[in-house]
């Protein structure tokens, strides 16, 4: 049996149409886009076509798109760039408590340099507290940087509202759309934002390509310095193949956005229905708030998510962000929502994508709930106390089992 | 007729074996290497195998290799990293006058921050002046950073000698081997260096992947901050496909290094013989010094290299570094060797590679010399004054023609 892939927020497969668009640039069209040879011009044309396609997906002009090596570089470019350009009177960086490391780490580095870092707390629903944001975003603000859809739990953050607060104090706002782009509409004009991080490998393009939208007229110092590529805004020989792939990925995402979102939402809700009917006390983090249609982060009671997945080789999923897997501490994001550590340890993130179908979803619900019952020893005990509150205990076999 | 590709220093095609190694990771093996899923473990294994293969090519332990988005990122990582780690007593950066922009620009940014930047001049042979290096490399030195093989002219720099000078004052040395790796032996132990820049797309791997060798025990602050990939030393979801490709490219380069270098040297010398027999006054920059076997940078007398190549669509070549093509100023590298601007404008860089063969080389020599004769109006004038010294004049058709 082929493994059921429910880790699309971790990474997506490359769409076959995206691969087809890339292959000529990995074979005969190998020119350097900075070269004036015929092959070089073909590469240049492919890059400019991809720029237009990606721009179109986010409702931006083509020249506002810079290609980068991925979401991490894009967020670093924006965050360090805006901070370096801020006037001496603006020394505050406003972010949230539920960001990706590619935002958290640059913000903390700026704090070590003396910037006044404010992390807007998130409510238990998984959404940042706008009242706290209102207090934090002052005329001293150099930058507001916020995740659009939280990668572990999928909750959509009130970006347009935060952008209005930033605009009111004349501060720029950067949005990390790595996880949201292609899953929900992303319109940089409607959001009224200054910068947007795009990550190819969450959008059925490969790992190692990304982009940064920068509102027309904004130029930021690059995180790297070198030759004059990307109109002098990002040096390094262009990754023509992956850029061409990202362009096609953007076109596919735009064409499929509405129908695929609807389809995934139905499947995701079916997965929740199947699991919650079989697992008493199962909690869906962020249930009921505006959320990505493909994301289901559930807290299994009485077990550690890592142990549950280790016993479920038929399913590929994660217990938090794939970026810090192998780590058995509870997810910092879930803790930031105020969840107790013992509950947070039970988290399993199930994220659907283009390959998902109803049969797989039904199988996944069945297998996961069966393994949970085995692991939690439900049969042996004969009794199940409702509710997920529990304490972690180690068993003789070294598993982290929660007792309640 | 297929264009004769003589721009291998600009970029190389992806070797078909490299592409074959990449394809599984662009198709079914799409796991995130940071994930503990089966696909994630397959990705992780591929990365570690590639790390070992690349390390082996440069005679280094596997753990000393970091994967990056390309040569530019690698050089930025090394140069900014060593500078940031230097003690307050070490505020001098020593480089040369014939570096790539990915070295020049970081060094100049450090100079703007207050570092004392010293550029060792190059002799007219195309090799840095060791006497000047001896004077420049003092105990105040934070870093020596030097190109191994100069990308436009191919001359090999005395890296081991510079490393000894750096060692004597306890300063680290970074070497940019983007252009030399795979063409001449690169042994980080024999060179006794601390850091080495590797660029995939000069080595028959794709554009958008590179690596940085850092001597064991050295950890530098990354140019980007984020999650814990590359053992916490370089964040961002790994470009598994291109990393796997770079590993195979390294293995192929190691296996073919000696035989292919010999073959290319013979072809390159044949190209020079064919051209110099037909073009009186042709100058080979760096002739006679230790040089890459594939590189021939020649100065055509009485014409601008750009005009000559524009009239020669059968041949793909460049007039300097592809990284700043489209620019009609004489190459800064050639000017740094003390060449007059009028001579430098006549430069054409012809760089051979795996696809090059004797038939193409003979055709290239014939076509280029014919077009040169047409362009320079040799037939019409009936007279050709030997020697390349000339002044640039614009013709009515807007071409830069040199008169003498």
PDB file of N, CA and C in Angstrom, chain A residues 326-386:
ATOM      1  N   UNK A 326      11.563  15.727  14.764  1.00  0.00           N
ATOM      2  CA  UNK A 326      12.614  14.996  15.468  1.00  0.00           C
ATOM      3  C   UNK A 326      12.743  15.499  16.892  1.00  0.00           C
ATOM      4  N   UNK A 327      11.978  16.518  17.191  1.00  0.00           N
ATOM      5  CA  UNK A 327      12.042  17.219  18.464  1.00  0.00           C
ATOM      6  C   UNK A 327      10.784  16.810  19.227  1.00  0.00           C
ATOM      7  N   UNK A 328      10.928  16.302  20.432  1.00  0.00           N
ATOM      8  CA  UNK A 328       9.745  15.775  21.113  1.00  0.00           C
ATOM      9  C   UNK A 328       9.118  16.761  22.094  1.00  0.00           C
ATOM     10  N   UNK A 329       9.602  17.982  22.125  1.00  0.00           N
ATOM     11  CA  UNK A 329       8.945  18.978  22.960  1.00  0.00           C
ATOM     12  C   UNK A 329       7.609  19.341  22.323  1.00  0.00           C
ATOM     13  N   UNK A 330       6.641  19.754  23.126  1.00  0.00           N
ATOM     14  CA  UNK A 330       5.371  20.155  22.521  1.00  0.00           C
ATOM     15  C   UNK A 330       5.605  21.354  21.598  1.00  0.00           C
ATOM     16  N   UNK A 331       4.766  21.465  20.607  1.00  0.00           N
ATOM     17  CA  UNK A 331       4.873  22.562  19.655  1.00  0.00           C
ATOM     18  C   UNK A 331       4.781  23.919  20.356  1.00  0.00           C
ATOM     19  N   UNK A 332       5.742  24.777  20.057  1.00  0.00           N
ATOM     20  CA  UNK A 332       5.741  26.109  20.659  1.00  0.00           C
ATOM     21  C   UNK A 332       4.505  26.899  20.229  1.00  0.00           C
ATOM     22  N   UNK A 333       4.015  26.619  19.038  1.00  0.00           N
ATOM     23  CA  UNK A 333       2.829  27.317  18.544  1.00  0.00           C
ATOM     24  C   UNK A 333       1.621  26.945  19.398  1.00  0.00           C
ATOM     25  N   UNK A 334       1.469  25.650  19.685  1.00  0.00           N
ATOM     26  CA  UNK A 334       0.323  25.227  20.485  1.00  0.00           C
ATOM     27  C   UNK A 334       0.431  25.762  21.910  1.00  0.00           C
ATOM     28  N   UNK A 335       1.636  25.785  22.444  1.00  0.00           N
ATOM     29  CA  UNK A 335       1.820  26.362  23.782  1.00  0.00           C
ATOM     30  C   UNK A 335       1.454  27.851  23.769  1.00  0.00           C
ATOM     31  N   UNK A 336       1.804  28.512  22.652  1.00  0.00           N
ATOM     32  CA  UNK A 336       1.509  29.952  22.560  1.00  0.00           C
ATOM     33  C   UNK A 336       0.003  30.226  22.556  1.00  0.00           C
ATOM     34  N   UNK A 337      -0.785  29.242  22.203  1.00  0.00           N
ATOM     35  CA  UNK A 337      -2.242  29.409  22.244  1.00  0.00           C
ATOM     36  C   UNK A 337      -2.784  29.179  23.654  1.00  0.00           C
ATOM     37  N   UNK A 338      -1.895  28.816  24.562  1.00  0.00           N
ATOM     38  CA  UNK A 338      -2.318  28.597  25.939  1.00  0.00           C
ATOM     39  C   UNK A 338      -2.711  27.164  26.232  1.00  0.00           C
ATOM     40  N   UNK A 339      -2.444  26.259  25.302  1.00  0.00           N
ATOM     41  CA  UNK A 339      -2.764  24.848  25.554  1.00  0.00           C
ATOM     42  C   UNK A 339      -1.782  24.268  26.568  1.00  0.00           C
ATOM     43  N   UNK A 340      -2.253  23.402  27.485  1.00  0.00           N
ATOM     44  CA  UNK A 340      -1.319  22.743  28.399  1.00  0.00           C
ATOM     45  C   UNK A 340      -0.384  21.815  27.623  1.00  0.00           C
ATOM     46  N   UNK A 341       0.845  21.680  28.110  1.00  0.00           N
ATOM     47  CA  UNK A 341       1.849  20.867  27.413  1.00  0.00           C
ATOM     48  C   UNK A 341       1.348  19.455  27.149  1.00  0.00           C
ATOM     49  N   UNK A 342       0.643  18.870  28.115  1.00  0.00           N
ATOM     50  CA  UNK A 342       0.205  17.474  27.959  1.00  0.00           C
ATOM     51  C   UNK A 342      -0.781  17.341  26.805  1.00  0.00           C
ATOM     52  N   UNK A 343      -1.640  18.323  26.643  1.00  0.00           N
ATOM     53  CA  UNK A 343      -2.559  18.295  25.504  1.00  0.00           C
ATOM     54  C   UNK A 343      -1.800  18.511  24.194  1.00  0.00           C
ATOM     55  N   UNK A 344      -0.885  19.494  24.223  1.00  0.00           N
ATOM     56  CA  UNK A 344      -0.158  19.854  23.002  1.00  0.00           C
ATOM     57  C   UNK A 344       0.661  18.676  22.488  1.00  0.00           C
ATOM     58  N   UNK A 345       1.143  17.834  23.403  1.00  0.00           N
ATOM     59  CA  UNK A 345       1.945  16.675  22.986  1.00  0.00           C
ATOM     60  C   UNK A 345       1.136  15.695  22.139  1.00  0.00           C
ATOM     61  N   UNK A 346      -0.177  15.735  22.262  1.00  0.00           N
ATOM     62  CA  UNK A 346      -1.023  14.828  21.490  1.00  0.00           C
ATOM     63  C   UNK A 346      -1.305  15.284  20.071  1.00  0.00           C
ATOM     64  N   UNK A 347      -0.668  16.395  19.644  1.00  0.00           N
ATOM     65  CA  UNK A 347      -1.015  16.985  18.348  1.00  0.00           C
ATOM     66  C   UNK A 347      -0.556  16.141  17.167  1.00  0.00           C
ATOM     67  N   UNK A 348      -1.429  16.029  16.197  1.00  0.00           N
ATOM     68  CA  UNK A 348      -1.088  15.465  14.890  1.00  0.00           C
ATOM     69  C   UNK A 348      -1.654  16.415  13.840  1.00  0.00           C
ATOM     70  N   UNK A 349      -0.781  16.849  12.929  1.00  0.00           N
ATOM     71  CA  UNK A 349      -1.216  17.760  11.873  1.00  0.00           C
ATOM     72  C   UNK A 349      -1.470  16.962  10.611  1.00  0.00           C
ATOM     73  N   UNK A 350      -2.700  16.965  10.168  1.00  0.00           N
ATOM     74  CA  UNK A 350      -3.094  16.241   8.956  1.00  0.00           C
ATOM     75  C   UNK A 350      -3.429  17.284   7.898  1.00  0.00           C
ATOM     76  N   UNK A 351      -2.661  17.305   6.814  1.00  0.00           N
ATOM     77  CA  UNK A 351      -2.857  18.369   5.825  1.00  0.00           C
ATOM     78  C   UNK A 351      -3.018  17.753   4.439  1.00  0.00           C
ATOM     79  N   UNK A 352      -4.141  18.105   3.815  1.00  0.00           N
ATOM     80  CA  UNK A 352      -4.546  17.492   2.558  1.00  0.00           C
ATOM     81  C   UNK A 352      -4.010  18.268   1.365  1.00  0.00           C
ATOM     82  N   UNK A 353      -4.055  17.604   0.212  1.00  0.00           N
ATOM     83  CA  UNK A 353      -3.591  18.261  -1.001  1.00  0.00           C
ATOM     84  C   UNK A 353      -4.198  17.624  -2.235  1.00  0.00           C
ATOM     85  N   UNK A 354      -3.618  17.971  -3.387  1.00  0.00           N
ATOM     86  CA  UNK A 354      -4.224  17.578  -4.667  1.00  0.00           C
ATOM     87  C   UNK A 354      -4.417  16.073  -4.807  1.00  0.00           C
ATOM     88  N   UNK A 355      -3.534  15.278  -4.166  1.00  0.00           N
ATOM     89  CA  UNK A 355      -3.638  13.826  -4.322  1.00  0.00           C
ATOM     90  C   UNK A 355      -4.683  13.224  -3.385  1.00  0.00           C
ATOM     91  N   UNK A 356      -5.149  13.990  -2.430  1.00  0.00           N
ATOM     92  CA  UNK A 356      -6.073  13.433  -1.422  1.00  0.00           C
ATOM     93  C   UNK A 356      -7.413  13.080  -2.056  1.00  0.00           C
ATOM     94  N   UNK A 357      -7.989  11.980  -1.572  1.00  0.00           N
ATOM     95  CA  UNK A 357      -9.321  11.597  -2.052  1.00  0.00           C
ATOM     96  C   UNK A 357     -10.096  10.951  -0.902  1.00  0.00           C
ATOM     97  N   UNK A 358     -11.371  10.740  -1.134  1.00  0.00           N
ATOM     98  CA  UNK A 358     -12.252  10.301  -0.052  1.00  0.00           C
ATOM     99  C   UNK A 358     -11.841   8.928   0.492  1.00  0.00           C
ATOM    100  N   UNK A 359     -11.401   8.050  -0.391  1.00  0.00           N
ATOM    101  CA  UNK A 359     -11.009   6.720   0.054  1.00  0.00           C
ATOM    102  C   UNK A 359      -9.835   6.794   1.040  1.00  0.00           C
ATOM    103  N   UNK A 360      -8.814   7.588   0.659  1.00  0.00           N
ATOM    104  CA  UNK A 360      -7.655   7.763   1.538  1.00  0.00           C
ATOM    105  C   UNK A 360      -8.060   8.381   2.871  1.00  0.00           C
ATOM    106  N   UNK A 361      -8.942   9.355   2.789  1.00  0.00           N
ATOM    107  CA  UNK A 361      -9.368  10.057   3.999  1.00  0.00           C
ATOM    108  C   UNK A 361     -10.076   9.090   4.947  1.00  0.00           C
ATOM    109  N   UNK A 362     -10.946   8.262   4.400  1.00  0.00           N
ATOM    110  CA  UNK A 362     -11.658   7.296   5.236  1.00  0.00           C
ATOM    111  C   UNK A 362     -10.707   6.274   5.842  1.00  0.00           C
ATOM    112  N   UNK A 363      -9.754   5.824   5.026  1.00  0.00           N
ATOM    113  CA  UNK A 363      -8.738   4.898   5.539  1.00  0.00           C
ATOM    114  C   UNK A 363      -7.937   5.554   6.655  1.00  0.00           C
ATOM    115  N   UNK A 364      -7.547   6.790   6.434  1.00  0.00           N
ATOM    116  CA  UNK A 364      -6.716   7.488   7.424  1.00  0.00           C
ATOM    117  C   UNK A 364      -7.463   7.600   8.750  1.00  0.00           C
ATOM    118  N   UNK A 365      -8.733   7.947   8.685  1.00  0.00           N
ATOM    119  CA  UNK A 365      -9.515   8.092   9.925  1.00  0.00           C
ATOM    120  C   UNK A 365      -9.591   6.759  10.659  1.00  0.00           C
ATOM    121  N   UNK A 366      -9.776   5.703   9.893  1.00  0.00           N
ATOM    122  CA  UNK A 366      -9.908   4.391  10.495  1.00  0.00           C
ATOM    123  C   UNK A 366      -8.591   3.927  11.127  1.00  0.00           C
ATOM    124  N   UNK A 367      -7.513   4.043  10.346  1.00  0.00           N
ATOM    125  CA  UNK A 367      -6.215   3.561  10.831  1.00  0.00           C
ATOM    126  C   UNK A 367      -5.757   4.362  12.046  1.00  0.00           C
ATOM    127  N   UNK A 368      -5.865   5.683  11.956  1.00  0.00           N
ATOM    128  CA  UNK A 368      -5.376   6.514  13.065  1.00  0.00           C
ATOM    129  C   UNK A 368      -6.160   6.235  14.342  1.00  0.00           C
ATOM    130  N   UNK A 369      -7.472   6.098  14.219  1.00  0.00           N
ATOM    131  CA  UNK A 369      -8.259   5.899  15.438  1.00  0.00           C
ATOM    132  C   UNK A 369      -7.992   4.513  16.025  1.00  0.00           C
ATOM    133  N   UNK A 370      -7.775   3.541  15.155  1.00  0.00           N
ATOM    134  CA  UNK A 370      -7.451   2.186  15.622  1.00  0.00           C
ATOM    135  C   UNK A 370      -6.115   2.187  16.376  1.00  0.00           C
ATOM    136  N   UNK A 371      -5.116   2.823  15.796  1.00  0.00           N
ATOM    137  CA  UNK A 371      -3.801   2.868  16.451  1.00  0.00           C
ATOM    138  C   UNK A 371      -3.867   3.658  17.761  1.00  0.00           C
ATOM    139  N   UNK A 372      -4.686   4.702  17.741  1.00  0.00           N
ATOM    140  CA  UNK A 372      -4.836   5.462  18.981  1.00  0.00           C
ATOM    141  C   UNK A 372      -5.414   4.570  20.075  1.00  0.00           C
ATOM    142  N   UNK A 373      -6.434   3.767  19.718  1.00  0.00           N
ATOM    143  CA  UNK A 373      -7.055   2.882  20.707  1.00  0.00           C
ATOM    144  C   UNK A 373      -6.036   1.869  21.235  1.00  0.00           C
ATOM    145  N   UNK A 374      -5.221   1.328  20.324  1.00  0.00           N
ATOM    146  CA  UNK A 374      -4.182   0.384  20.749  1.00  0.00           C
ATOM    147  C   UNK A 374      -3.192   1.059  21.704  1.00  0.00           C
ATOM    148  N   UNK A 375      -2.781   2.226  21.315  1.00  0.00           N
ATOM    149  CA  UNK A 375      -1.721   2.913  22.051  1.00  0.00           C
ATOM    150  C   UNK A 375      -2.203   3.342  23.436  1.00  0.00           C
ATOM    151  N   UNK A 376      -3.409   3.814  23.477  1.00  0.00           N
ATOM    152  CA  UNK A 376      -3.915   4.344  24.730  1.00  0.00           C
ATOM    153  C   UNK A 376      -4.387   3.203  25.639  1.00  0.00           C
ATOM    154  N   UNK A 377      -4.397   1.982  25.085  1.00  0.00           N
ATOM    155  CA  UNK A 377      -4.781   0.829  25.891  1.00  0.00           C
ATOM    156  C   UNK A 377      -6.250   0.834  26.274  1.00  0.00           C
ATOM    157  N   UNK A 378      -7.058   1.388  25.371  1.00  0.00           N
ATOM    158  CA  UNK A 378      -8.468   1.572  25.699  1.00  0.00           C
ATOM    159  C   UNK A 378      -9.161   0.235  25.969  1.00  0.00           C
ATOM    160  N   UNK A 379      -8.842  -0.781  25.118  1.00  0.00           N
ATOM    161  CA  UNK A 379      -9.468  -2.095  25.262  1.00  0.00           C
ATOM    162  C   UNK A 379      -9.168  -2.681  26.646  1.00  0.00           C
ATOM    163  N   UNK A 380      -7.868  -2.627  27.036  1.00  0.00           N
ATOM    164  CA  UNK A 380      -7.444  -3.231  28.290  1.00  0.00           C
ATOM    165  C   UNK A 380      -8.142  -2.592  29.491  1.00  0.00           C
ATOM    166  N   UNK A 381      -8.216  -1.289  29.434  1.00  0.00           N
ATOM    167  CA  UNK A 381      -8.765  -0.606  30.595  1.00  0.00           C
ATOM    168  C   UNK A 381     -10.279  -0.727  30.673  1.00  0.00           C
ATOM    169  N   UNK A 382     -10.903  -0.731  29.513  1.00  0.00           N
ATOM    170  CA  UNK A 382     -12.352  -0.833  29.504  1.00  0.00           C
ATOM    171  C   UNK A 382     -13.044   0.475  29.844  1.00  0.00           C
ATOM    172  N   UNK A 383     -12.294   1.427  30.313  1.00  0.00           N
ATOM    173  CA  UNK A 383     -12.892   2.693  30.741  1.00  0.00           C
ATOM    174  C   UNK A 383     -12.202   3.835  29.998  1.00  0.00           C
ATOM    175  N   UNK A 384     -12.946   4.803  29.569  1.00  0.00           N
ATOM    176  CA  UNK A 384     -12.327   5.964  28.958  1.00  0.00           C
ATOM    177  C   UNK A 384     -12.943   7.203  29.576  1.00  0.00           C
ATOM    178  N   UNK A 385     -12.098   7.960  30.264  1.00  0.00           N
ATOM    179  CA  UNK A 385     -12.622   9.185  30.855  1.00  0.00           C
ATOM    180  C   UNK A 385     -12.594  10.273  29.814  1.00  0.00           C
ATOM    181  N   UNK A 386     -13.696  10.876  29.591  1.00  0.00           N
ATOM    182  CA  UNK A 386     -13.801  11.894  28.553  1.00  0.00           C
ATOM    183  C   UNK A 386     -12.854  13.065  28.845  1.00  0.00           C
TER     184      UNK A 386
END
